[in-house]
Tab-separated table of C-alpha atoms in Angstrom:
chain	number	residue	atom	x	y	z
A	17	ASP	CA	153.791	169.069	0.174
A	18	THR	CA	151.113	166.815	-1.223
A	19	ALA	CA	147.971	167.019	0.876
A	20	VAL	CA	146.461	163.655	-0.038
A	21	SER	CA	148.849	161.159	-1.542
A	22	GLN	CA	148.098	157.683	-2.744
A	23	THR	CA	150.341	154.945	-4.047
A	24	PRO	CA	150.776	153.461	-6.505
A	25	LYS	CA	149.565	155.758	-9.263
A	26	TYR	CA	149.236	152.862	-11.696
A	27	LEU	CA	148.599	149.215	-10.918
A	28	VAL	CA	148.333	146.457	-13.497
A	29	THR	CA	147.590	142.991	-12.211
A	30	GLN	CA	146.072	139.678	-13.184
A	31	MET	CA	142.659	138.404	-12.261
A	32	GLY	CA	142.585	136.597	-8.967
A	33	ASN	CA	145.459	138.530	-7.419
A	34	ASP	CA	145.285	140.513	-4.192
A	35	LYS	CA	146.476	144.115	-4.177
A	36	SER	CA	146.578	147.129	-1.875
A	37	ILE	CA	146.429	150.861	-2.435
A	38	LYS	CA	147.769	153.178	0.228
A	39	CYS	CA	146.555	156.651	1.096
A	40	GLU	CA	147.921	159.261	3.445
A	41	GLN	CA	146.790	162.796	4.232
A	42	ASN	CA	148.846	165.431	5.993
A	43	LEU	CA	146.007	167.911	6.477
A	44	GLY	CA	145.069	166.833	9.978
A	45	HIS	CA	141.609	165.840	8.788
A	46	ASP	CA	139.357	163.499	10.741
A	47	THR	CA	137.565	161.910	7.785
A	48	MET	CA	138.858	159.914	4.856
A	49	TYR	CA	137.137	158.310	1.881
A	50	TRP	CA	137.588	155.953	-1.014
A	51	TYR	CA	135.812	156.743	-4.267
A	52	LYS	CA	135.698	154.654	-7.425
A	53	GLN	CA	135.632	156.271	-10.865
A	54	ASP	CA	134.511	153.934	-13.598
A	55	SER	CA	135.340	154.009	-17.294
A	56	LYS	CA	132.554	156.529	-17.886
A	57	LYS	CA	134.093	158.862	-15.308
A	58	PHE	CA	131.252	158.281	-12.839
A	59	LEU	CA	132.413	158.822	-9.250
A	60	LYS	CA	130.850	156.805	-6.477
A	61	ILE	CA	131.723	156.624	-2.830
A	62	MET	CA	132.880	153.274	-1.519
A	63	PHE	CA	133.854	153.889	2.093
A	64	SER	CA	134.302	156.641	4.588
A	65	TYR	CA	136.137	156.589	7.883
A	66	ASN	CA	136.006	159.087	10.696
A	67	ASN	CA	138.779	158.925	13.272
A	68	LYS	CA	139.534	155.355	12.187
A	69	GLU	CA	135.889	154.307	12.506
A	70	LEU	CA	134.021	152.969	9.472
A	71	ILE	CA	131.059	155.221	8.726
A	72	ILE	CA	129.965	154.364	5.193
A	73	ASN	CA	130.175	151.095	3.320
A	74	GLU	CA	128.263	151.578	0.107
A	75	THR	CA	127.384	147.985	-0.727
A	76	VAL	CA	130.872	147.297	-1.890
A	77	PRO	CA	131.770	143.606	-2.351
A	78	ASN	CA	133.500	142.214	0.692
A	79	ARG	CA	136.543	141.534	-1.460
A	80	PHE	CA	137.273	145.204	-0.767
A	81	SER	CA	138.535	145.830	2.738
A	82	PRO	CA	139.580	149.260	3.918
A	83	LYS	CA	141.905	149.653	6.852
A	84	SER	CA	142.657	152.785	8.797
A	85	PRO	CA	145.632	152.332	11.131
A	86	ASP	CA	145.356	155.975	12.193
A	87	LYS	CA	143.312	158.930	11.066
A	88	ALA	CA	145.986	160.043	8.600
A	89	HIS	CA	145.950	156.784	6.682
A	90	LEU	CA	143.285	154.819	4.863
A	91	ASN	CA	144.404	151.846	2.821
A	92	LEU	CA	142.336	149.741	0.471
A	93	HIS	CA	142.951	146.045	0.071
A	94	ILE	CA	141.299	144.118	-2.712
A	95	ASN	CA	141.156	140.326	-2.787
A	96	SER	CA	140.587	138.091	-5.786
A	97	LEU	CA	140.626	140.891	-8.308
A	98	GLU	CA	138.110	140.761	-11.147
A	99	LEU	CA	138.066	142.440	-14.550
A	100	GLY	CA	135.239	144.682	-13.378
A	101	ASP	CA	137.426	146.131	-10.663
A	102	SER	CA	139.393	148.028	-13.294
A	103	ALA	CA	138.829	151.700	-12.516
A	104	VAL	CA	140.477	154.735	-11.016
A	105	TYR	CA	140.336	154.753	-7.238
A	106	PHE	CA	140.490	158.085	-5.452
A	107	CYS	CA	141.286	158.670	-1.842
A	108	ALA	CA	139.967	161.857	-0.275
A	109	SER	CA	139.856	163.536	3.100
A	110	SER	CA	137.796	166.228	4.774
A	111	LEU	CA	138.131	168.170	7.977
A	112	ARG	CA	135.119	166.536	9.543
A	113	LEU	CA	132.291	164.216	8.772
A	114	THR	CA	129.414	166.551	8.040
A	115	GLY	CA	128.391	167.817	4.635
A	116	ASN	CA	129.539	171.422	5.007
A	117	THR	CA	133.157	170.644	4.481
A	118	GLU	CA	135.036	170.183	1.257
A	119	ALA	CA	136.829	167.011	0.289
A	120	PHE	CA	140.423	167.038	-0.888
A	121	PHE	CA	141.288	164.342	-3.394
A	122	GLY	CA	144.430	162.422	-4.170
A	123	GLN	CA	145.720	161.970	-7.700
A	124	GLY	CA	144.073	158.602	-8.112
A	125	THR	CA	145.262	155.047	-8.656
A	126	ARG	CA	144.478	153.573	-12.049
A	127	LEU	CA	143.888	149.864	-11.512
A	128	THR	CA	143.872	147.625	-14.562
A	129	VAL	CA	142.964	143.986	-14.125
A	130	VAL	CA	143.953	141.736	-17.037
B	232	ALA	CA	117.971	159.954	-1.779
B	233	GLN	CA	120.194	162.697	-3.016
B	234	SER	CA	121.138	162.937	-6.665
B	235	VAL	CA	122.837	165.268	-9.117
B	236	THR	CA	122.095	165.689	-12.797
B	237	GLN	CA	124.461	167.295	-15.237
B	238	PRO	CA	122.431	167.377	-18.449
B	239	ASP	CA	125.339	168.101	-20.774
B	240	ILE	CA	127.785	165.267	-21.306
B	241	HIS	CA	130.070	167.261	-23.589
B	242	ILE	CA	130.301	170.972	-24.342
B	243	THR	CA	132.569	172.665	-26.860
B	244	VAL	CA	133.280	176.381	-26.726
B	245	SER	CA	135.732	178.690	-28.425
B	246	GLU	CA	138.484	180.274	-26.416
B	247	GLY	CA	137.300	183.613	-25.083
B	248	ALA	CA	133.631	182.652	-25.193
B	249	SER	CA	131.448	182.517	-22.118
B	250	LEU	CA	130.598	179.230	-20.462
B	251	GLU	CA	127.714	177.871	-18.445
B	252	LEU	CA	127.652	174.289	-17.157
B	253	ARG	CA	124.355	173.107	-15.778
B	254	CYS	CA	123.764	171.218	-12.568
B	255	ASN	CA	120.480	170.188	-10.978
B	256	TYR	CA	120.274	168.459	-7.643
B	257	SER	CA	117.767	166.581	-5.582
B	258	TYR	CA	118.109	166.766	-1.818
B	259	GLY	CA	115.513	166.823	0.933
B	260	ALA	CA	117.055	169.532	3.085
B	261	THR	CA	119.448	172.423	2.618
B	262	PRO	CA	122.140	171.162	0.278
B	263	TYR	CA	125.818	171.807	0.336
B	264	LEU	CA	126.955	172.150	-3.259
B	265	PHE	CA	130.316	171.818	-4.907
B	266	TRP	CA	131.961	172.058	-8.289
B	267	TYR	CA	135.127	170.085	-8.909
B	268	VAL	CA	137.367	170.014	-11.980
B	269	GLN	CA	139.393	167.049	-13.173
B	270	SER	CA	142.156	167.562	-15.718
B	271	PRO	CA	143.272	164.508	-17.697
B	272	GLY	CA	145.086	162.011	-15.509
B	273	GLN	CA	144.646	164.177	-12.443
B	274	GLY	CA	142.671	164.151	-9.255
B	275	LEU	CA	139.743	166.420	-8.491
B	276	GLN	CA	140.274	170.040	-7.574
B	277	LEU	CA	137.608	172.086	-5.840
B	278	LEU	CA	136.512	175.117	-7.863
B	279	LEU	CA	133.936	176.481	-5.463
B	280	LYS	CA	131.347	175.566	-2.879
B	281	TYR	CA	128.048	176.790	-1.511
B	282	PHE	CA	127.050	176.241	2.092
B	283	SER	CA	124.832	179.222	2.914
B	284	GLY	CA	124.521	182.961	2.493
B	285	ASP	CA	125.044	184.782	-0.779
B	286	THR	CA	123.714	182.601	-3.550
B	287	LEU	CA	126.367	183.755	-6.003
B	288	VAL	CA	129.690	182.224	-5.066
B	289	GLN	CA	133.079	182.965	-6.500
B	290	GLY	CA	135.698	180.319	-6.994
B	291	ILE	CA	139.182	179.850	-8.301
B	292	LYS	CA	140.285	180.384	-11.902
B	293	GLY	CA	137.580	182.989	-12.527
B	294	PHE	CA	134.631	180.624	-12.065
B	295	GLU	CA	131.400	181.474	-10.304
B	296	ALA	CA	128.199	179.585	-9.593
B	297	GLU	CA	124.708	180.594	-8.601
B	298	PHE	CA	122.509	178.615	-6.242
B	299	LYS	CA	118.822	178.792	-7.179
B	300	ARG	CA	116.722	176.943	-4.668
B	301	SER	CA	113.499	177.347	-6.669
B	302	GLN	CA	115.102	175.604	-9.634
B	303	SER	CA	117.237	173.168	-7.629
B	304	SER	CA	120.169	174.335	-9.684
B	305	PHE	CA	123.770	175.286	-9.147
B	306	ASN	CA	125.120	176.290	-12.548
B	307	LEU	CA	128.775	177.068	-13.102
B	308	ARG	CA	129.789	180.042	-15.199
B	309	LYS	CA	132.864	181.710	-16.552
B	310	PRO	CA	132.768	184.892	-18.658
B	311	SER	CA	135.774	184.064	-20.848
B	312	VAL	CA	137.127	180.558	-21.260
B	313	HIS	CA	140.835	179.823	-21.604
B	314	TRP	CA	142.296	176.810	-23.400
B	315	SER	CA	143.578	175.544	-20.043
B	316	ASP	CA	139.987	175.206	-18.818
B	317	ALA	CA	139.518	172.111	-20.972
B	318	ALA	CA	138.730	169.358	-18.465
B	319	GLU	CA	135.929	167.317	-16.914
B	320	TYR	CA	133.682	169.204	-14.509
B	321	PHE	CA	131.736	167.560	-11.726
B	322	CYS	CA	128.920	168.963	-9.652
B	323	ALA	CA	128.366	167.350	-6.246
B	324	VAL	CA	125.904	167.603	-3.378
B	325	GLY	CA	126.270	166.791	0.303
B	326	GLY	CA	124.392	167.951	3.315
B	327	GLY	CA	124.010	168.209	7.041
B	328	SER	CA	124.685	164.947	8.739
B	329	ASN	CA	124.973	163.190	5.427
B	330	TYR	CA	128.388	161.727	5.284
B	331	LYS	CA	129.076	161.601	1.597
B	332	LEU	CA	129.284	163.573	-1.607
B	333	THR	CA	127.081	162.480	-4.460
B	334	PHE	CA	128.510	163.426	-7.830
B	335	GLY	CA	126.925	164.088	-11.171
B	336	LYS	CA	128.210	162.201	-14.185
B	337	GLY	CA	130.372	165.081	-15.281
B	338	THR	CA	130.545	167.456	-18.236
B	339	LEU	CA	133.521	167.295	-20.534
B	340	LEU	CA	134.591	170.743	-21.702
B	341	THR	CA	136.505	171.115	-24.953
B	342	VAL	CA	137.952	174.501	-25.823
B	343	ASN	CA	138.623	175.352	-29.468
B	344	PRO	CA	141.390	177.819	-30.285
């Protein structure tokens, strides 16, 4: 069973469109995250949620809106897509919020905006 | 602010050779340190972590890392590299009530036959 699964794996879309990426974890973790990996492979946190509550919003444009319907799911909706949004987006989860817990990552969603 | 530096962008080793990937961190309190590996087109897999205790930690796939507080380092080592170890390696730091992992920029490992 996949621990952290995200869909779709690939997403190609035109500028200006709105798209969503879904993420689910079956680990029973309290905390979920979205990370963005740019073309130079640099990973940066975007959001974290703990028990459906937003904890971190790392100065991400408000075109990006995460939604956590329950603690097993954290979806990412992106409005008015721009070329610069092209990246790989990783969902992750951890048992709890504090730093002494490892994060488990999904396989990533490669978003290409044309 | 916490930060991680991986000085080597790209390292090439021969299969069977030893490997050391460098990682230096900046963090105001006791850090929690991680090494992740990313194979092409894949997600990140945890190799090992350091929270406390013995400063030499063992991980999966024969990797180990040593935490040196005086040098603010957490270098990853493997005595004999296999071709399947070719991948991107990321060092990360988190800590205490800090709610996020901060990653280094990664080191790409190429393994020559």
